[in-house]
CSV table of C-alpha atoms in Angstrom, one decimal:
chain,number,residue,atom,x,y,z
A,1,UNK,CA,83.2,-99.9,40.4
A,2,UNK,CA,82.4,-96.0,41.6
A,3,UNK,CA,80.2,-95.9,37.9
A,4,UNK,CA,78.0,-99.0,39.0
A,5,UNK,CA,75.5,-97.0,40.4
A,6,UNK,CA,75.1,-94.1,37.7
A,7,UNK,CA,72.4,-93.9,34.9
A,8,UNK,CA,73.0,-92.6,31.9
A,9,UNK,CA,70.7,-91.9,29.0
A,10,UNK,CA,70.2,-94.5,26.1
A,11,UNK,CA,70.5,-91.1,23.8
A,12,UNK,CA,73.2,-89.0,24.5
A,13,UNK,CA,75.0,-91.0,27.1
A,14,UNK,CA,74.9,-87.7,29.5
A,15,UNK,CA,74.0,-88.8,33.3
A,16,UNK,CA,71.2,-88.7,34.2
A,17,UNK,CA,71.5,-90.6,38.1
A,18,UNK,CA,69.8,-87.4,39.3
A,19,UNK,CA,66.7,-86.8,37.1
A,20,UNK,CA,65.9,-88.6,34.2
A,21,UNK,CA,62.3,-89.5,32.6
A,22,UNK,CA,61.4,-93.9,32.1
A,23,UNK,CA,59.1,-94.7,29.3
A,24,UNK,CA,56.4,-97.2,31.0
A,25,UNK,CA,55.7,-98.7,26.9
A,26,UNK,CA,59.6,-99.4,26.8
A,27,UNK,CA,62.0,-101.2,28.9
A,28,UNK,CA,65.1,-99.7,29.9
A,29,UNK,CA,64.4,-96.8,28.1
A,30,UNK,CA,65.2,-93.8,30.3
A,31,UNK,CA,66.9,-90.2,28.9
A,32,UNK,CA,68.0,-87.4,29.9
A,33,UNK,CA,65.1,-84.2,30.2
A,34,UNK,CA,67.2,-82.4,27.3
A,35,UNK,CA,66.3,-85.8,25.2
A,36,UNK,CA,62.8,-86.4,26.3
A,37,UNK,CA,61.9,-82.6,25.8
A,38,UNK,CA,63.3,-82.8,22.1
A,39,UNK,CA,61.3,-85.9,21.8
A,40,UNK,CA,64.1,-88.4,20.7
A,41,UNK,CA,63.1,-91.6,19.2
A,42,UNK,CA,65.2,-94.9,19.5
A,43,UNK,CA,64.1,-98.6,18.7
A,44,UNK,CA,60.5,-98.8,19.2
A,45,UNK,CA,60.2,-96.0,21.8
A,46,UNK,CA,58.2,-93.2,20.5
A,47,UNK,CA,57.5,-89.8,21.8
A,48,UNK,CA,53.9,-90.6,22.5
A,49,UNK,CA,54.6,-93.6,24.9
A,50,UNK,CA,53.9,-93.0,28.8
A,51,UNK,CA,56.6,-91.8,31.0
A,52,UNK,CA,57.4,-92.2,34.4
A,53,UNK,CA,59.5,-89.4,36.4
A,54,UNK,CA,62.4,-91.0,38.7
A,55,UNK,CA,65.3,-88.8,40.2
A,56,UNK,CA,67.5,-89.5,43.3
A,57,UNK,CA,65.9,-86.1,45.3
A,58,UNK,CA,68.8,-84.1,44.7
A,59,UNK,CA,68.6,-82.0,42.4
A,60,UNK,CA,67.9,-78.2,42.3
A,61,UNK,CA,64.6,-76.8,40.8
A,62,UNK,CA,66.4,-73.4,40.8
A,63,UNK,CA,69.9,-74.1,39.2
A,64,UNK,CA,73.2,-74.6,41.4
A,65,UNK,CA,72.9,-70.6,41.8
A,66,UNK,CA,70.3,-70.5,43.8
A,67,UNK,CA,71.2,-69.6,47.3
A,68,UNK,CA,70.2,-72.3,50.2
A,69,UNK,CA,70.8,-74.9,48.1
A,70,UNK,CA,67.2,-76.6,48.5
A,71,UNK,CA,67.1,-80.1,47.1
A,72,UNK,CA,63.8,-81.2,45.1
A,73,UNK,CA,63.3,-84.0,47.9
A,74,UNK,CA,63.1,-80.5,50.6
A,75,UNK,CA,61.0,-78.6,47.6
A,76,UNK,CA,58.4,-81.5,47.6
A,77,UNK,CA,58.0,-81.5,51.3
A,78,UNK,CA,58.1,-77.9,51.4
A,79,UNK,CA,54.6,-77.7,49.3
A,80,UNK,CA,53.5,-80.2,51.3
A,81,UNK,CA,53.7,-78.4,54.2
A,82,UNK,CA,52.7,-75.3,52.8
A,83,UNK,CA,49.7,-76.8,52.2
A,84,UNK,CA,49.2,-78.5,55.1
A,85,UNK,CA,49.9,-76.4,57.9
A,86,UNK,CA,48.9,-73.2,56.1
A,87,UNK,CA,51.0,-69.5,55.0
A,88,UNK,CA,52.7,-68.5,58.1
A,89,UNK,CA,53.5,-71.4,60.7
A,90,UNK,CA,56.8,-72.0,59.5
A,91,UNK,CA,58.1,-73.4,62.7
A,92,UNK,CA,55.7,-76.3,62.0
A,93,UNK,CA,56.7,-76.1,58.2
A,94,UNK,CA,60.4,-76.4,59.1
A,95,UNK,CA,59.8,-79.4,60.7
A,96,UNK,CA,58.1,-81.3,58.2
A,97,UNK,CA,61.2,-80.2,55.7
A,98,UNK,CA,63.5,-81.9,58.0
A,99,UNK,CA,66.0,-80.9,60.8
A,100,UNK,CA,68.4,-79.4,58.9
A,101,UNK,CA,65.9,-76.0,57.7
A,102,UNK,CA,65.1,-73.7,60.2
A,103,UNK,CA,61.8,-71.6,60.3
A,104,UNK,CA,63.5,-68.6,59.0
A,105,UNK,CA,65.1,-70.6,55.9
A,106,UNK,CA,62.1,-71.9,55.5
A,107,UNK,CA,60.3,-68.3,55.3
A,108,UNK,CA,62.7,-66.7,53.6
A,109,UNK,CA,63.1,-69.7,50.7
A,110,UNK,CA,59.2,-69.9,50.2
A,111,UNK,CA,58.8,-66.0,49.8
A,112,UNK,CA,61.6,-65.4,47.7
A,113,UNK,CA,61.2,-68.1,45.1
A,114,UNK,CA,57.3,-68.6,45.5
A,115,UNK,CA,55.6,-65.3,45.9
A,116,UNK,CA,58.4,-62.5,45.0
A,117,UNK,CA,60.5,-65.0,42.1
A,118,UNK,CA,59.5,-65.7,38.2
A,119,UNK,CA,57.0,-68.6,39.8
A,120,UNK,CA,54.7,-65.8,42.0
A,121,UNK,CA,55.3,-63.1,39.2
A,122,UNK,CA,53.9,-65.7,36.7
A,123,UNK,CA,51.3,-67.2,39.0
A,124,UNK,CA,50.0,-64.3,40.9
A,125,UNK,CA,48.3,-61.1,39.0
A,126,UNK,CA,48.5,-57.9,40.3
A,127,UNK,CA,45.0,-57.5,40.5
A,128,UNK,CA,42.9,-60.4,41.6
A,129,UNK,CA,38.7,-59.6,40.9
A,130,UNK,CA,37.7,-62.6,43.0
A,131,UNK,CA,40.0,-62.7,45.9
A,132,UNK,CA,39.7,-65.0,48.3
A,133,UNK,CA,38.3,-63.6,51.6
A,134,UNK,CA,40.8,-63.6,54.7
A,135,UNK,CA,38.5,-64.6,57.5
A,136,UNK,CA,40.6,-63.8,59.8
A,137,UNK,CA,40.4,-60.4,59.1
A,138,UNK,CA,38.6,-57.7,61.4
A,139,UNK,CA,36.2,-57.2,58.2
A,140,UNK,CA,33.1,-58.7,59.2
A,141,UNK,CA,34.2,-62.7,58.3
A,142,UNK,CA,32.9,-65.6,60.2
A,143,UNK,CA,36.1,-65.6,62.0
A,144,UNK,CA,36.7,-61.9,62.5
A,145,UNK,CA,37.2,-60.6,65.9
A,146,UNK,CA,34.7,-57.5,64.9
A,147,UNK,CA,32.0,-59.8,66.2
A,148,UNK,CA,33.8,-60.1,69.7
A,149,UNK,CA,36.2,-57.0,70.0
A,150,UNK,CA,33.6,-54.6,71.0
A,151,UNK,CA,33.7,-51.0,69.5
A,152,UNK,CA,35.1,-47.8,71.3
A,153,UNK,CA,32.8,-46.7,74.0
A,154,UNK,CA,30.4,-43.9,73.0
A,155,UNK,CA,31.1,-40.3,74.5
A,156,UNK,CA,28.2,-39.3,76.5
A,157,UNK,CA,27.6,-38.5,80.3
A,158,UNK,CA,26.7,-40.8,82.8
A,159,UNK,CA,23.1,-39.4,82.2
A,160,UNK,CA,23.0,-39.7,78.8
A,161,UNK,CA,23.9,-43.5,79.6
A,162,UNK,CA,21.2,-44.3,81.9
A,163,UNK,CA,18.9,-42.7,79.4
A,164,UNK,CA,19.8,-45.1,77.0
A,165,UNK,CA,20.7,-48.1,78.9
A,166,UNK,CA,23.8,-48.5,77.7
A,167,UNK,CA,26.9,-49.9,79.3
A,168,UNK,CA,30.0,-48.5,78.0
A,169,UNK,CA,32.5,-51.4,79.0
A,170,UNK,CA,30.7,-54.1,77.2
A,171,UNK,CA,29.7,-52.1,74.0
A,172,UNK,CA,26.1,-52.7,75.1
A,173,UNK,CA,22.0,-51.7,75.7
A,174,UNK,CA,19.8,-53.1,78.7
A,175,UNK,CA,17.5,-54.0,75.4
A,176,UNK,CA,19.0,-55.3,72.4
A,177,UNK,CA,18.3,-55.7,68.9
A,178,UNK,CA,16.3,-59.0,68.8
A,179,UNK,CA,16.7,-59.2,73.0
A,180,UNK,CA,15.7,-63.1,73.1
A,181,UNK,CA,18.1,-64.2,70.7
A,182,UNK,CA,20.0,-66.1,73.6
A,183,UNK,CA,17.6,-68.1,74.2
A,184,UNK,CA,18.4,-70.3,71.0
A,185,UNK,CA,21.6,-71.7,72.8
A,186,UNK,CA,21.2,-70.8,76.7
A,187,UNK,CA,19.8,-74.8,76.9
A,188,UNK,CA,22.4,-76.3,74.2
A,189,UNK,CA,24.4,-78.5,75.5
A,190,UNK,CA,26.9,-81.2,73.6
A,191,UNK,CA,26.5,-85.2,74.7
A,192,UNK,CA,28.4,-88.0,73.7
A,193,UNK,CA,25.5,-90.1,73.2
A,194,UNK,CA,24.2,-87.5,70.8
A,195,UNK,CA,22.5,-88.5,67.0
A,196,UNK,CA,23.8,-87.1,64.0
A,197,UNK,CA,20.3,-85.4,63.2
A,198,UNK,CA,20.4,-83.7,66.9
A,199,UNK,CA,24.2,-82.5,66.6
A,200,UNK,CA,23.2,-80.9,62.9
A,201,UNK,CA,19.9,-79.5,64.6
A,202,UNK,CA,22.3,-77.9,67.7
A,203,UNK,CA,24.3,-76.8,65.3
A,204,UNK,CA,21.2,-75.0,63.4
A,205,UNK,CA,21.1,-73.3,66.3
A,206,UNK,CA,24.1,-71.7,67.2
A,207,UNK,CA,23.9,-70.4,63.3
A,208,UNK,CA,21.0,-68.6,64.0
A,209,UNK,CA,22.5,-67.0,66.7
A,210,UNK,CA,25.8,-66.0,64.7
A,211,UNK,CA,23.3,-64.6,62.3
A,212,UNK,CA,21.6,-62.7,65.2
A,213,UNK,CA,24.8,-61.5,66.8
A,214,UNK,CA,25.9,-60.1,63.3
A,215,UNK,CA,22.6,-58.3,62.7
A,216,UNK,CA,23.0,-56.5,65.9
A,217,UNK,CA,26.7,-55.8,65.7
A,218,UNK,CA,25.8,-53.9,61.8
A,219,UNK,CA,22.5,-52.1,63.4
A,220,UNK,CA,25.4,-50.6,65.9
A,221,UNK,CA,27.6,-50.1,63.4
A,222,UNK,CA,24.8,-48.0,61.1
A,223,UNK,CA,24.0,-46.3,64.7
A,224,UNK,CA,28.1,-45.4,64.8
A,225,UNK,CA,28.5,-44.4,61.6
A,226,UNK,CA,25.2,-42.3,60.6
A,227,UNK,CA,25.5,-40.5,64.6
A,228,UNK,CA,22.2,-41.6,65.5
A,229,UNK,CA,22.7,-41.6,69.2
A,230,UNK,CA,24.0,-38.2,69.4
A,231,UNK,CA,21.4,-37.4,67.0
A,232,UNK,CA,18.7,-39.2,69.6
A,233,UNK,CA,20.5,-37.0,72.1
A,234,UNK,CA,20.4,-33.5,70.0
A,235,UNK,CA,23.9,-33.4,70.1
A,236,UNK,CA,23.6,-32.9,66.0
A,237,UNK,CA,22.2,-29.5,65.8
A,238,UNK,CA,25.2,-27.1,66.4
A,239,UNK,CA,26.6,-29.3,63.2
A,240,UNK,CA,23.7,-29.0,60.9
A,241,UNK,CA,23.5,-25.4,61.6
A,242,UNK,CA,27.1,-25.3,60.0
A,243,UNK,CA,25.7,-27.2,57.2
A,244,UNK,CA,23.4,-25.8,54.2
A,245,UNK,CA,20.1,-25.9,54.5
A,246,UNK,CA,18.4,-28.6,53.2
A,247,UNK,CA,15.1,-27.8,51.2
A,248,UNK,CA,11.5,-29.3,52.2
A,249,UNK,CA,11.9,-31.6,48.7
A,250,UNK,CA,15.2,-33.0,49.7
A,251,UNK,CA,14.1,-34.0,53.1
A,252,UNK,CA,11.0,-35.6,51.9
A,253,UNK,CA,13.5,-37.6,49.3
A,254,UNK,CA,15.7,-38.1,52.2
A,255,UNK,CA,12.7,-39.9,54.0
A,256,UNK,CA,12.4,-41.9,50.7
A,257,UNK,CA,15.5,-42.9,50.2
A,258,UNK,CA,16.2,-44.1,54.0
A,259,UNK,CA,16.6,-47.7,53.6
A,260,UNK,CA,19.6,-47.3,51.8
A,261,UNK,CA,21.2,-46.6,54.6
A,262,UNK,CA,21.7,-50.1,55.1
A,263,UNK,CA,23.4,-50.3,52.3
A,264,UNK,CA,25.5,-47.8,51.9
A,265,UNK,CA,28.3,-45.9,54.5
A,266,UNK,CA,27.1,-42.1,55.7
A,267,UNK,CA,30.0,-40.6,53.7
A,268,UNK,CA,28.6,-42.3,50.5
A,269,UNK,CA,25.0,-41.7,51.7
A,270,UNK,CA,25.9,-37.8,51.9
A,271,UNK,CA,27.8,-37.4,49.2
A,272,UNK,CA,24.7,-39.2,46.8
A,273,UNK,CA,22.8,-36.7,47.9
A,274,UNK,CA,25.3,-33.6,47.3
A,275,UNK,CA,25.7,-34.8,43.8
A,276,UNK,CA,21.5,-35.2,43.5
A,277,UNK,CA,21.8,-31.4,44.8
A,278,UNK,CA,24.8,-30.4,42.0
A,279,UNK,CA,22.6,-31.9,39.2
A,280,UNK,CA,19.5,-29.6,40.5
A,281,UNK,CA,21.8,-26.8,40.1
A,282,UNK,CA,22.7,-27.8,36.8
A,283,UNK,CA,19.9,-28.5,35.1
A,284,UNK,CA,18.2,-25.2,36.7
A,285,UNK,CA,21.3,-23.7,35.2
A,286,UNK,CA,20.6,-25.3,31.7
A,287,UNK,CA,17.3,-23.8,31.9
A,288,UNK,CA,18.2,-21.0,32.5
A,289,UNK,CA,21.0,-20.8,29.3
A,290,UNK,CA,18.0,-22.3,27.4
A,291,UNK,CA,15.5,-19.3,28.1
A,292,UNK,CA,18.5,-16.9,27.4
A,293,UNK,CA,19.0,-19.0,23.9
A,294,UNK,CA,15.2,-18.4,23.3
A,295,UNK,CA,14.8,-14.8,23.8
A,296,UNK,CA,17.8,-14.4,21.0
A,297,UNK,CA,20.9,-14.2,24.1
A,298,UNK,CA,23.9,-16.1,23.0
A,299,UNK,CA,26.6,-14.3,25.3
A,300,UNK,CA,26.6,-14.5,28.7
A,301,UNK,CA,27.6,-10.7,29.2
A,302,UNK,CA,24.2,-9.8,27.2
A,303,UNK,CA,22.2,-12.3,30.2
A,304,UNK,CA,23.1,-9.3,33.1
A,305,UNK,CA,21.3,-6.6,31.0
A,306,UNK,CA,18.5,-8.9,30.3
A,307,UNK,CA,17.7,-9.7,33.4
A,308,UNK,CA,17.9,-6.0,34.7
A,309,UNK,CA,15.5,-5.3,32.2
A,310,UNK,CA,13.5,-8.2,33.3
A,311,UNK,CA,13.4,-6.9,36.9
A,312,UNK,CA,12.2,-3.8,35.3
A,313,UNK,CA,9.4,-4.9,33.8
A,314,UNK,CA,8.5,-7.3,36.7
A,315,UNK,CA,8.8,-3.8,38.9
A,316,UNK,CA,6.5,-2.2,36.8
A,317,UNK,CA,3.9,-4.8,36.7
A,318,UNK,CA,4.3,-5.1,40.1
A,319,UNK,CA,3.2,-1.4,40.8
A,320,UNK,CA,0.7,-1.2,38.4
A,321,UNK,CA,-0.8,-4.2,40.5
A,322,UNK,CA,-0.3,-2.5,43.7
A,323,UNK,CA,-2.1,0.4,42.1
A,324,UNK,CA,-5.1,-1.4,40.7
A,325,UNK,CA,-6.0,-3.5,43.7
A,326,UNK,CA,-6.1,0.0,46.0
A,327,UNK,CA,-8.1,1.7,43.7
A,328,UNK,CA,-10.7,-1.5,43.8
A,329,UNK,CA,-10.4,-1.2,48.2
A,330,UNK,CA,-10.9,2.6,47.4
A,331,UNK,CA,-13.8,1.8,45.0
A,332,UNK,CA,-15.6,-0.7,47.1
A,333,UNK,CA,-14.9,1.5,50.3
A,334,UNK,CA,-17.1,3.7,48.8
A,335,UNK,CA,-19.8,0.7,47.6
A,336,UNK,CA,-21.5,1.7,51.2
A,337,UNK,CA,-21.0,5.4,51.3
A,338,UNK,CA,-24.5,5.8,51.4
A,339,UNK,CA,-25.5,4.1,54.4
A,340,UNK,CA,-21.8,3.4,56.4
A,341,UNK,CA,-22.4,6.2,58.7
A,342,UNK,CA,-26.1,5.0,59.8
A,343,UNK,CA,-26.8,3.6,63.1
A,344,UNK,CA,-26.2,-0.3,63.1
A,345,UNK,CA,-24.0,-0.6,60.0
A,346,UNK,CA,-21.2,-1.9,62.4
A,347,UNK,CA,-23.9,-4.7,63.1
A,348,UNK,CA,-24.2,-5.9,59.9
A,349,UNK,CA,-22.6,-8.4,57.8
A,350,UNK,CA,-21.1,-7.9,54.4
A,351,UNK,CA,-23.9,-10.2,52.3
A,352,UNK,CA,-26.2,-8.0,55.1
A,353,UNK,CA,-24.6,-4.4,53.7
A,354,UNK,CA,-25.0,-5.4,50.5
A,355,UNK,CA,-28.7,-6.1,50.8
A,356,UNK,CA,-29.4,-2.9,52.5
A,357,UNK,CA,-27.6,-0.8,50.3
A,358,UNK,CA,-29.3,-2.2,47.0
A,359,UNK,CA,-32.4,-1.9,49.1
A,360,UNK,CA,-32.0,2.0,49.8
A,361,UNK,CA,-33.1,0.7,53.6
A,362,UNK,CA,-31.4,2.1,56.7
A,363,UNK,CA,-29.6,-0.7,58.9
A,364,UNK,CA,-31.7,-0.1,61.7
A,365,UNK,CA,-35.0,-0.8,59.4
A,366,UNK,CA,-33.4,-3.8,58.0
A,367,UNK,CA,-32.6,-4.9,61.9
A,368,UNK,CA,-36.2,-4.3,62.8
A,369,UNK,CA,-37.5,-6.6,59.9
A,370,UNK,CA,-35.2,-9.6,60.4
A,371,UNK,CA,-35.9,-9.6,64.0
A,372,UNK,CA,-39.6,-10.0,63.1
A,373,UNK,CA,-39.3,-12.2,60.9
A,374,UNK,CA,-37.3,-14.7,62.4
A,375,UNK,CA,-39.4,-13.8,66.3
A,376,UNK,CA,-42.7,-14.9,64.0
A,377,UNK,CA,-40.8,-18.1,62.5
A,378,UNK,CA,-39.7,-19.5,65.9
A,379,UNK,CA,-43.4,-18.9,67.0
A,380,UNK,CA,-45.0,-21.1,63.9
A,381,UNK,CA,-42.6,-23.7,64.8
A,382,UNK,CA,-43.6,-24.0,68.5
A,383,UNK,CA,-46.6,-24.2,67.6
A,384,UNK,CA,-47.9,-20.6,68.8
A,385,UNK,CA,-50.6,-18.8,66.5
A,386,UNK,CA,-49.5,-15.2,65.6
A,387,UNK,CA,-50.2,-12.4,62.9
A,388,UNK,CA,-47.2,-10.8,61.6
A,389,UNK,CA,-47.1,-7.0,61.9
A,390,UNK,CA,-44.7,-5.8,59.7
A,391,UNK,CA,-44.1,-1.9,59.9
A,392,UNK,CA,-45.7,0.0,57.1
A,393,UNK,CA,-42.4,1.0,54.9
A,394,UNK,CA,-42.1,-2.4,54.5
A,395,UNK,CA,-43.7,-3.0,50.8
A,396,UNK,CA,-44.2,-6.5,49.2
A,397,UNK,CA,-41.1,-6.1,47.1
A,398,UNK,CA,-39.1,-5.5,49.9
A,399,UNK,CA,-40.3,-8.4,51.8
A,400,UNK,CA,-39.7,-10.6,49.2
A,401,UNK,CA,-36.3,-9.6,48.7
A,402,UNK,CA,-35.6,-9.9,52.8
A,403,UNK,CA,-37.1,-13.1,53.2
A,404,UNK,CA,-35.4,-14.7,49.8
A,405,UNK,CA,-32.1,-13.6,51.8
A,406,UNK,CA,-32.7,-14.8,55.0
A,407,UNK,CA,-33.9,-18.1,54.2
A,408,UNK,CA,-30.6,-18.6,51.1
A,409,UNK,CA,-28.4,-17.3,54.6
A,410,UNK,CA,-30.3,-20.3,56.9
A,411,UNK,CA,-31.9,-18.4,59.0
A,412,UNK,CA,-35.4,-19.1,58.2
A,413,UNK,CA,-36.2,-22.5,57.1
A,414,UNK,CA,-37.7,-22.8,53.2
A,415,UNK,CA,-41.2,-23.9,53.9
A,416,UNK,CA,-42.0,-20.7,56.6
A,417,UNK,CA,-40.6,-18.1,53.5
């Protein structure tokens, strides 16, 4: 009478009361999983007919070794609640199993058969590209705390503060990015007897906001990271003096480049711009091999006694230079020895000395003349009738050749000449 209630399998007899697989083609046609997996035959059944899994809950998924003893009935419920209460609330979990698991069963069965057994090693790469994102974490998520924990107050006097407007305990400015963004939500308010298109619009709303909120929270993280307020402050110069100097190129590539800095952290900012600066030294340093390589220098211990001879011959063309351009000062020095000890050379201009000298006429002469001339234009432009009285050393030549000069040096307009 105990056997009553036992299945066994239509194949091999072995019992199957715990687990066995029904064909839904077949009546009572049920084996064993040993049976069904070696896809045993009998009568009409045939190993392409639908099944239907039925087993008393008993069994173990893991084998009788595994510790615990955890049922398939407690397995099922187990995924269930995994899935419905979510990785980590295992009190809530243990309850849905049933009384007789506590949380830390619960924990410890779930980790050490689903993440760390053959299941998770099978299941779970080591390396996941497309992760899914914790939004819980302080990372910048919709749920992160980054967006309401506020940063570490900034270290600057109380001076320094008021200059700003900032208010250290908050993590704040008296004018913020985007300062009316509150204004989106300060009249929201949620009512029962709200439509579905005004709920969705309210909730427009406070999405623009988030969006706002998150905007100003990365323009003070770029602040914080880059040391703009200290830099605002000139905090910053003791450190860049510490620093290399920076060319006039690279700062106007600097200034260029800036709106990467959205984009990209200050370390990684900096060290693209090192590495732009090592691969200026390199290729001036492949130039350099490449003009050694030209002028027939394959060694590097023959470049040092080429470029001593190169500062040589640069020395020597630099003197000869030097040389050359005194002996021109020396030469046109001399240009007005003839007349640079007159009275009034001090007065006159270099186009003026020139004329004189080419002239053979004194400075003083000349002086006389162009005082005339110009005393007799302003007359005939006001109107006033004169006769020019030039003095008598003054010959036609010579007067020609004055007033050509004064009127190409706009003193004398070209209709008087």
């Amino acid at each position: 009478m105990a056997d009553l209630g036992k299945k066994y399998c239509v194949n091999c007899l072995a019992d199957v009361t715990n687990l066995r697989l029904r064909c839904t083609d077949c009546p009572d046609i049920e084996l064993c999983p040993e049976c069904f997996s070696a896809g045993a035959e009998i009568g009409n059944h045939r190993r392409w007919h639908g099944y239907q899994q039925v087993d008393g809950g008993l069994f173990s998924l893991w084998g009788p070794e595994a510790e615990g003893g955890w049922t398939s009935r407690e397995e099922q419920s187990l995924l269930d609640a995994i899935e419905q209460y979510g990785f980590g609330n295992w009190e809530d979990m243990a309850a849905h199993v049933g009384p007789s698991r506590t949380p830390q069963e619960v924990m410890e069965h779930y980790v050490t058969m689903y993440i760390h057994g053959n299941l998770g090693k099978a299941c779970i790469p080591d390396s996941i590209p497309n992760r899914v994102t914790d939004h819980t974490c302080p990372s910048g998520g919709p749920l992160s705390p980054s967006l309401t924990t506020p940063l570490p107050p900034l270290d600057i006097s109380l001076a320094e503060q008021q200059q700003l407007g900032y208010m250290p305990l908050r993590d704040d400015y008296e004018i913020e990015y985007d300062q009316d963004a509150e204004k989106l939500i300060s009249g929201l308010s949620v009512n029962y007897d709200d439509e579905d298109v005004e709920i969705e619009l309210k909730r427009a709303h406070v999405d623009m906001y988030v969006r706002k909120l998150r905007e100003r929270q990365r323009r003070k993280n770029i602040a914080r990271d880059y040391n703009l307020v200290p830099g605002f402050l000139g905090r910053d110069k003791k450190d860049k003096e510490k620093e290399r100097k920076i060319t006039k190129e690279e700062k106007e590539q600097r200034v260029r480049l800036r709106a990467l800095c959205q984009f990209m952290a200050h370390r990684e900012f900096e060290e693209f711009f090192e590495n732009m600066h090592k691969e200026r030294v390199l290729r001036a340093k492949v130039r350099e091999l490449q003009r050694y390589r030209r002028n027939g220098i394959t060694r590097l211990e023959e470049s040092a006694e080429y470029e001593a001879a190169r500062h040589k011959r640069e020395k020597r063309k630099e003197n000869k230079n030097v040389v050359a351009s005194k002996r021109g000062n020396e030469g046109k020095d001399g240009e007005f020895s003839a007349i640079e000890n007159l009275t009034g050379f001090e007065l006159l201009s270099d186009r003026e000395k020139v004329l004189c000298n080419s002239l053979n006429l004194s400075p003083t002469r000349y002086l006389t003349v162009k005082t005339m001339i110009i005393k007799d234009h302003l007359q005939k432009r006001q109107g006033i009738p004169g006769k020019s009285r030039l003095p008598s050393y003054l010959d036609k030549v010579l007067k020609k050749r004055i007033l050509t000069f004064l009127t190409e040096s706009g003193w004398i307009s070209r209709d008087s000449s």
